[in-house]
mmCIF file of C-alpha atoms in Angstrom:
data_model
loop_
_atom_site.group_PDB
_atom_site.id
_atom_site.type_symbol
_atom_site.label_atom_id
_atom_site.label_comp_id
_atom_site.label_asym_id
_atom_site.label_seq_id
_atom_site.Cartn_x
_atom_site.Cartn_y
_atom_site.Cartn_z
ATOM 1 C CA MET A 1 85.546 87.603 71.204
ATOM 2 C CA GLU A 2 87.568 87.284 68.007
ATOM 3 C CA VAL A 3 91.222 88.250 67.934
ATOM 4 C CA ASN A 4 90.474 91.152 65.585
ATOM 5 C CA HIS A 5 87.932 92.509 68.086
ATOM 6 C CA VAL A 6 90.701 93.233 70.606
ATOM 7 C CA ARG A 7 92.097 96.729 70.185
ATOM 8 C CA GLY A 8 93.754 97.309 73.551
ATOM 9 C CA VAL A 9 95.389 95.311 76.329
ATOM 10 C CA LEU A 10 95.727 96.733 79.834
ATOM 11 C CA PHE A 11 98.458 95.185 81.963
ATOM 12 C CA ASP A 12 98.831 95.263 85.693
ATOM 13 C CA LEU A 13 102.511 95.812 86.425
ATOM 14 C CA ASP A 14 103.717 93.954 89.484
ATOM 15 C CA GLY A 15 103.262 90.211 89.082
ATOM 16 C CA VAL A 16 102.351 90.517 85.401
ATOM 17 C CA ILE A 17 105.120 92.457 83.647
ATOM 18 C CA THR A 18 107.742 92.103 86.363
ATOM 19 C CA ASP A 19 107.903 90.931 89.952
ATOM 20 C CA THR A 20 108.804 93.607 92.450
ATOM 21 C CA ALA A 21 106.680 92.038 95.192
ATOM 22 C CA LYS A 22 109.801 90.969 97.073
ATOM 23 C CA PHE A 23 111.008 94.572 97.097
ATOM 24 C CA HIS A 24 107.650 95.806 98.390
ATOM 25 C CA PHE A 25 107.746 93.182 101.138
ATOM 26 C CA MET A 26 111.296 94.053 102.185
ATOM 27 C CA ALA A 27 110.495 97.790 102.207
ATOM 28 C CA TRP A 28 107.253 97.377 104.167
ATOM 29 C CA GLN A 29 108.985 95.005 106.576
ATOM 30 C CA LYS A 30 111.736 97.555 107.232
ATOM 31 C CA MET A 31 109.191 100.355 107.742
ATOM 32 C CA ALA A 32 107.015 98.200 110.038
ATOM 33 C CA ALA A 33 110.024 97.356 112.175
ATOM 34 C CA THR A 34 110.417 101.063 112.996
ATOM 35 C CA LEU A 35 106.974 100.777 114.626
ATOM 36 C CA SER A 36 107.925 97.504 116.355
ATOM 37 C CA ILE A 37 105.513 95.614 114.098
ATOM 38 C CA ALA A 38 106.599 92.337 112.528
ATOM 39 C CA ILE A 39 105.075 91.288 109.211
ATOM 40 C CA ASP A 40 105.674 88.017 107.405
ATOM 41 C CA GLU A 41 105.193 86.833 103.827
ATOM 42 C CA GLU A 42 101.701 85.532 104.598
ATOM 43 C CA PHE A 43 100.609 88.975 105.798
ATOM 44 C CA ASN A 44 102.311 90.545 102.790
ATOM 45 C CA GLU A 45 99.947 88.581 100.528
ATOM 46 C CA THR A 46 97.095 90.715 101.907
ATOM 47 C CA LEU A 47 98.857 93.852 100.633
ATOM 48 C CA LYS A 48 98.991 92.795 96.986
ATOM 49 C CA GLY A 49 96.843 94.983 94.755
ATOM 50 C CA VAL A 50 96.274 97.396 97.659
ATOM 51 C CA SER A 51 97.210 101.087 97.590
ATOM 52 C CA ARG A 52 100.176 102.414 99.549
ATOM 53 C CA LEU A 53 98.001 104.179 102.124
ATOM 54 C CA ASP A 54 95.706 101.190 102.627
ATOM 55 C CA SER A 55 98.758 98.920 102.966
ATOM 56 C CA LEU A 56 100.202 101.184 105.648
ATOM 57 C CA ARG A 57 96.899 101.242 107.524
ATOM 58 C CA ARG A 58 96.644 97.453 107.427
ATOM 59 C CA ILE A 59 100.111 97.263 108.944
ATOM 60 C CA THR A 60 99.370 99.796 111.669
ATOM 61 C CA ALA A 61 96.062 98.075 112.436
ATOM 62 C CA LEU A 62 98.034 94.857 112.929
ATOM 63 C CA GLY A 63 100.070 96.647 115.577
ATOM 64 C CA GLY A 64 97.088 98.465 117.071
ATOM 65 C CA ILE A 65 98.555 101.827 116.141
ATOM 66 C CA THR A 66 96.762 104.942 114.891
ATOM 67 C CA LEU A 67 98.879 107.530 113.110
ATOM 68 C CA THR A 68 98.393 111.175 112.255
ATOM 69 C CA HIS A 69 98.131 112.117 108.603
ATOM 70 C CA GLN A 70 101.612 113.653 108.804
ATOM 71 C CA ASP A 71 103.093 110.452 110.217
ATOM 72 C CA GLU A 72 101.371 108.401 107.512
ATOM 73 C CA GLU A 73 102.846 110.622 104.808
ATOM 74 C CA ARG A 74 106.323 110.403 106.361
ATOM 75 C CA LEU A 75 106.245 106.616 106.704
ATOM 76 C CA MET A 76 104.932 106.114 103.165
ATOM 77 C CA ALA A 77 107.744 108.330 101.879
ATOM 78 C CA ASP A 78 110.293 106.338 103.896
ATOM 79 C CA LYS A 79 108.932 103.055 102.562
ATOM 80 C CA ASN A 80 108.974 104.329 98.990
ATOM 81 C CA ALA A 81 112.552 105.593 99.310
ATOM 82 C CA THR A 82 113.656 102.141 100.463
ATOM 83 C CA TYR A 83 111.662 100.503 97.653
ATOM 84 C CA LEU A 84 113.255 102.769 95.035
ATOM 85 C CA GLU A 85 116.701 101.798 96.281
ATOM 86 C CA TYR A 86 115.848 98.168 95.626
ATOM 87 C CA LEU A 87 114.401 99.017 92.194
ATOM 88 C CA GLU A 88 117.746 100.411 91.042
ATOM 89 C CA THR A 89 118.805 96.818 90.388
ATOM 90 C CA LEU A 90 115.985 96.268 87.846
ATOM 91 C CA GLY A 91 116.688 95.701 84.167
ATOM 92 C CA SER A 92 115.369 93.893 81.094
ATOM 93 C CA LYS A 93 116.406 90.628 82.738
ATOM 94 C CA ASP A 94 113.574 91.118 85.238
ATOM 95 C CA ILE A 95 110.740 91.105 82.678
ATOM 96 C CA LEU A 96 108.637 88.031 83.414
ATOM 97 C CA PRO A 97 108.776 85.061 80.997
ATOM 98 C CA GLY A 98 106.711 85.466 77.829
ATOM 99 C CA ILE A 99 105.900 89.146 78.364
ATOM 100 C CA MET A 100 108.339 90.568 75.820
ATOM 101 C CA GLU A 101 107.181 88.130 73.153
ATOM 102 C CA PHE A 102 103.534 88.904 73.913
ATOM 103 C CA ILE A 103 104.124 92.656 73.743
ATOM 104 C CA GLU A 104 105.884 92.278 70.398
ATOM 105 C CA GLU A 105 102.961 90.192 69.118
ATOM 106 C CA LEU A 106 100.472 92.874 70.192
ATOM 107 C CA ARG A 107 102.521 95.610 68.547
ATOM 108 C CA LYS A 108 102.720 93.619 65.324
ATOM 109 C CA PHE A 109 98.906 93.669 65.130
ATOM 110 C CA ASN A 110 98.661 97.348 66.162
ATOM 111 C CA ILE A 111 96.959 96.527 69.451
ATOM 112 C CA LYS A 112 97.409 99.350 71.934
ATOM 113 C CA ILE A 113 99.142 98.608 75.210
ATOM 114 C CA GLY A 114 98.342 100.280 78.509
ATOM 115 C CA VAL A 115 99.458 99.818 82.089
ATOM 116 C CA ALA A 116 96.823 100.022 84.833
ATOM 117 C CA SER A 117 98.777 99.750 88.057
ATOM 118 C CA ILE A 118 98.228 101.297 91.461
ATOM 119 C CA SER A 119 101.992 101.829 91.684
ATOM 120 C CA ARG A 120 103.017 105.459 91.499
ATOM 121 C CA ASN A 121 106.418 104.152 90.426
ATOM 122 C CA ALA A 122 105.110 102.499 87.250
ATOM 123 C CA PRO A 123 106.814 104.943 84.814
ATOM 124 C CA PHE A 124 110.127 104.557 86.654
ATOM 125 C CA ILE A 125 109.859 100.741 86.651
ATOM 126 C CA LEU A 126 108.919 100.586 82.967
ATOM 127 C CA ASN A 127 111.899 102.772 82.152
ATOM 128 C CA LYS A 128 114.244 100.527 84.157
ATOM 129 C CA LEU A 129 112.852 97.521 82.260
ATOM 130 C CA ASN A 130 113.424 99.327 78.923
ATOM 131 C CA LEU A 131 109.725 98.961 78.063
ATOM 132 C CA THR A 132 108.593 102.586 77.934
ATOM 133 C CA ARG A 133 108.710 102.783 74.137
ATOM 134 C CA TYR A 134 106.241 99.903 73.818
ATOM 135 C CA ILE A 135 103.577 101.421 76.085
ATOM 136 C CA ASP A 136 100.822 103.696 74.763
ATOM 137 C CA GLY A 137 99.518 104.859 78.122
ATOM 138 C CA VAL A 138 100.261 104.506 81.840
ATOM 139 C CA ALA A 139 97.385 105.229 84.220
ATOM 140 C CA ASN A 140 98.384 107.495 87.093
ATOM 141 C CA PRO A 141 96.815 106.294 90.384
ATOM 142 C CA GLU A 142 96.900 109.875 91.648
ATOM 143 C CA HIS A 143 94.406 110.806 88.918
ATOM 144 C CA VAL A 144 91.726 108.317 90.008
ATOM 145 C CA LYS A 145 89.439 108.534 92.999
ATOM 146 C CA HIS A 146 89.316 104.895 94.092
ATOM 147 C CA SER A 147 91.946 102.167 94.129
ATOM 148 C CA LYS A 148 91.426 98.524 93.178
ATOM 149 C CA PRO A 149 89.038 96.682 93.454
ATOM 150 C CA ALA A 150 87.146 99.752 92.151
ATOM 151 C CA PRO A 151 87.235 100.041 88.334
ATOM 152 C CA ASP A 152 88.822 103.502 88.219
ATOM 153 C CA ILE A 153 92.404 102.597 87.288
ATOM 154 C CA PHE A 154 91.319 100.352 84.376
ATOM 155 C CA LEU A 155 88.818 102.929 83.163
ATOM 156 C CA GLU A 156 91.631 105.485 83.167
ATOM 157 C CA GLY A 157 93.924 103.054 81.357
ATOM 158 C CA ALA A 158 91.342 102.459 78.627
ATOM 159 C CA ARG A 159 90.833 106.220 78.274
ATOM 160 C CA LEU A 160 94.567 106.819 77.885
ATOM 161 C CA ILE A 161 94.900 104.283 75.073
ATOM 162 C CA ASP A 162 91.680 105.649 73.529
ATOM 163 C CA THR A 163 90.027 102.232 73.290
ATOM 164 C CA PRO A 164 86.342 101.414 74.029
ATOM 165 C CA LEU A 165 85.965 99.070 76.997
ATOM 166 C CA ARG A 166 84.314 96.352 74.902
ATOM 167 C CA TYR A 167 87.509 96.075 72.842
ATOM 168 C CA CYS A 168 89.859 95.894 75.851
ATOM 169 C CA ILE A 169 91.412 92.990 77.722
ATOM 170 C CA GLY A 170 92.794 93.386 81.254
ATOM 171 C CA ILE A 171 95.539 91.176 82.681
ATOM 172 C CA GLU A 172 95.953 90.787 86.438
ATOM 173 C CA ASP A 173 97.489 88.526 89.067
ATOM 174 C CA SER A 174 95.497 89.592 92.138
ATOM 175 C CA LEU A 175 91.897 89.145 93.215
ATOM 176 C CA ALA A 176 91.496 92.894 93.757
ATOM 177 C CA GLY A 177 92.806 93.463 90.238
ATOM 178 C CA ILE A 178 90.400 90.984 88.650
ATOM 179 C CA GLN A 179 87.533 92.601 90.543
ATOM 180 C CA SER A 180 88.677 95.973 89.240
ATOM 181 C CA ILE A 181 88.677 94.722 85.640
ATOM 182 C CA ARG A 182 85.247 93.157 86.003
ATOM 183 C CA SER A 183 83.837 96.289 87.612
ATOM 184 C CA ALA A 184 85.029 98.193 84.546
ATOM 185 C CA ASN A 185 83.140 95.735 82.287
ATOM 186 C CA ILE A 186 86.379 94.612 80.677
ATOM 187 C CA ARG A 187 87.256 90.993 79.870
ATOM 188 C CA SER A 188 89.979 89.580 82.107
ATOM 189 C CA ILE A 189 92.926 87.221 81.982
ATOM 190 C CA GLY A 190 94.022 86.062 85.415
ATOM 191 C CA VAL A 191 97.618 84.978 85.995
ATOM 192 C CA GLY A 192 97.490 82.522 88.877
ATOM 193 C CA VAL A 193 94.109 83.933 89.876
ATOM 194 C CA GLU A 194 90.675 83.236 88.420
ATOM 195 C CA GLY A 195 89.712 85.544 85.571
ATOM 196 C CA ASP A 196 87.415 85.125 82.567
ATOM 197 C CA ILE A 197 90.400 83.176 81.260
ATOM 198 C CA THR A 198 92.885 81.779 83.762
ATOM 199 C CA ILE A 199 96.515 80.903 83.105
ATOM 200 C CA ALA A 200 99.200 79.643 85.466
ATOM 201 C CA THR A 201 102.115 81.797 84.288
ATOM 202 C CA THR A 202 102.842 84.766 82.051
ATOM 203 C CA ASN A 203 104.600 82.396 79.673
ATOM 204 C CA GLU A 204 101.144 81.293 78.499
ATOM 205 C CA LEU A 205 100.168 84.755 77.278
ATOM 206 C CA SER A 206 99.396 84.829 73.559
ATOM 207 C CA MET A 207 96.835 86.383 71.245
ATOM 208 C CA GLU A 208 95.499 82.835 70.784
ATOM 209 C CA LEU A 209 93.937 83.243 74.226
ATOM 210 C CA PHE A 210 91.621 85.934 72.838
ATOM 211 C CA LYS A 211 89.778 83.292 70.832
ATOM 212 C CA LYS A 212 88.586 81.737 74.092
ATOM 213 C CA PHE A 213 86.514 84.779 75.016
ATOM 214 C CA LYS A 214 82.825 84.360 74.263
#
């Protein structure tokens, strides 16, 4: 794939643009404690790239607890409220290394930028990071039927930036995210996870990488 064949780049948010994983962990840990369930960082790794409801159900399964729909909704709201409190500290300083430079490079070449995240807080986070003006479309997870690893969120992201899938690149840091990109028939860049192209850190992101696609 030549550089000039790329017309849109779809970013995951957490772990690619910024790192709010620690806030998710702290918020889930606090919520789980109300159910007398203890979760550690190793267990938290299994929640990455997983929807809020599925994360909650993995936690309750760990504790052998079954909740009503109403209790699930209440606990997810409690977790999100705690998470949003932590997010208030976010700012431009929390953009991961190399991301701002990469975004500016993409904009220079008129490549559209989308965000395909399962986080319902993506618009809020992007605003806190002062990135909203650079983004052409943010996929809303409430508007898709299936979460990652299904392709839905990346298909929606490509639709929002009005770019054919064959001209898109997806960037992810989780296995579920890479599977989602591949299921959408989009080329992938994996950050710390195996994609069509794999890099160790976001600092390696550059349009030069596009030349490596076959």
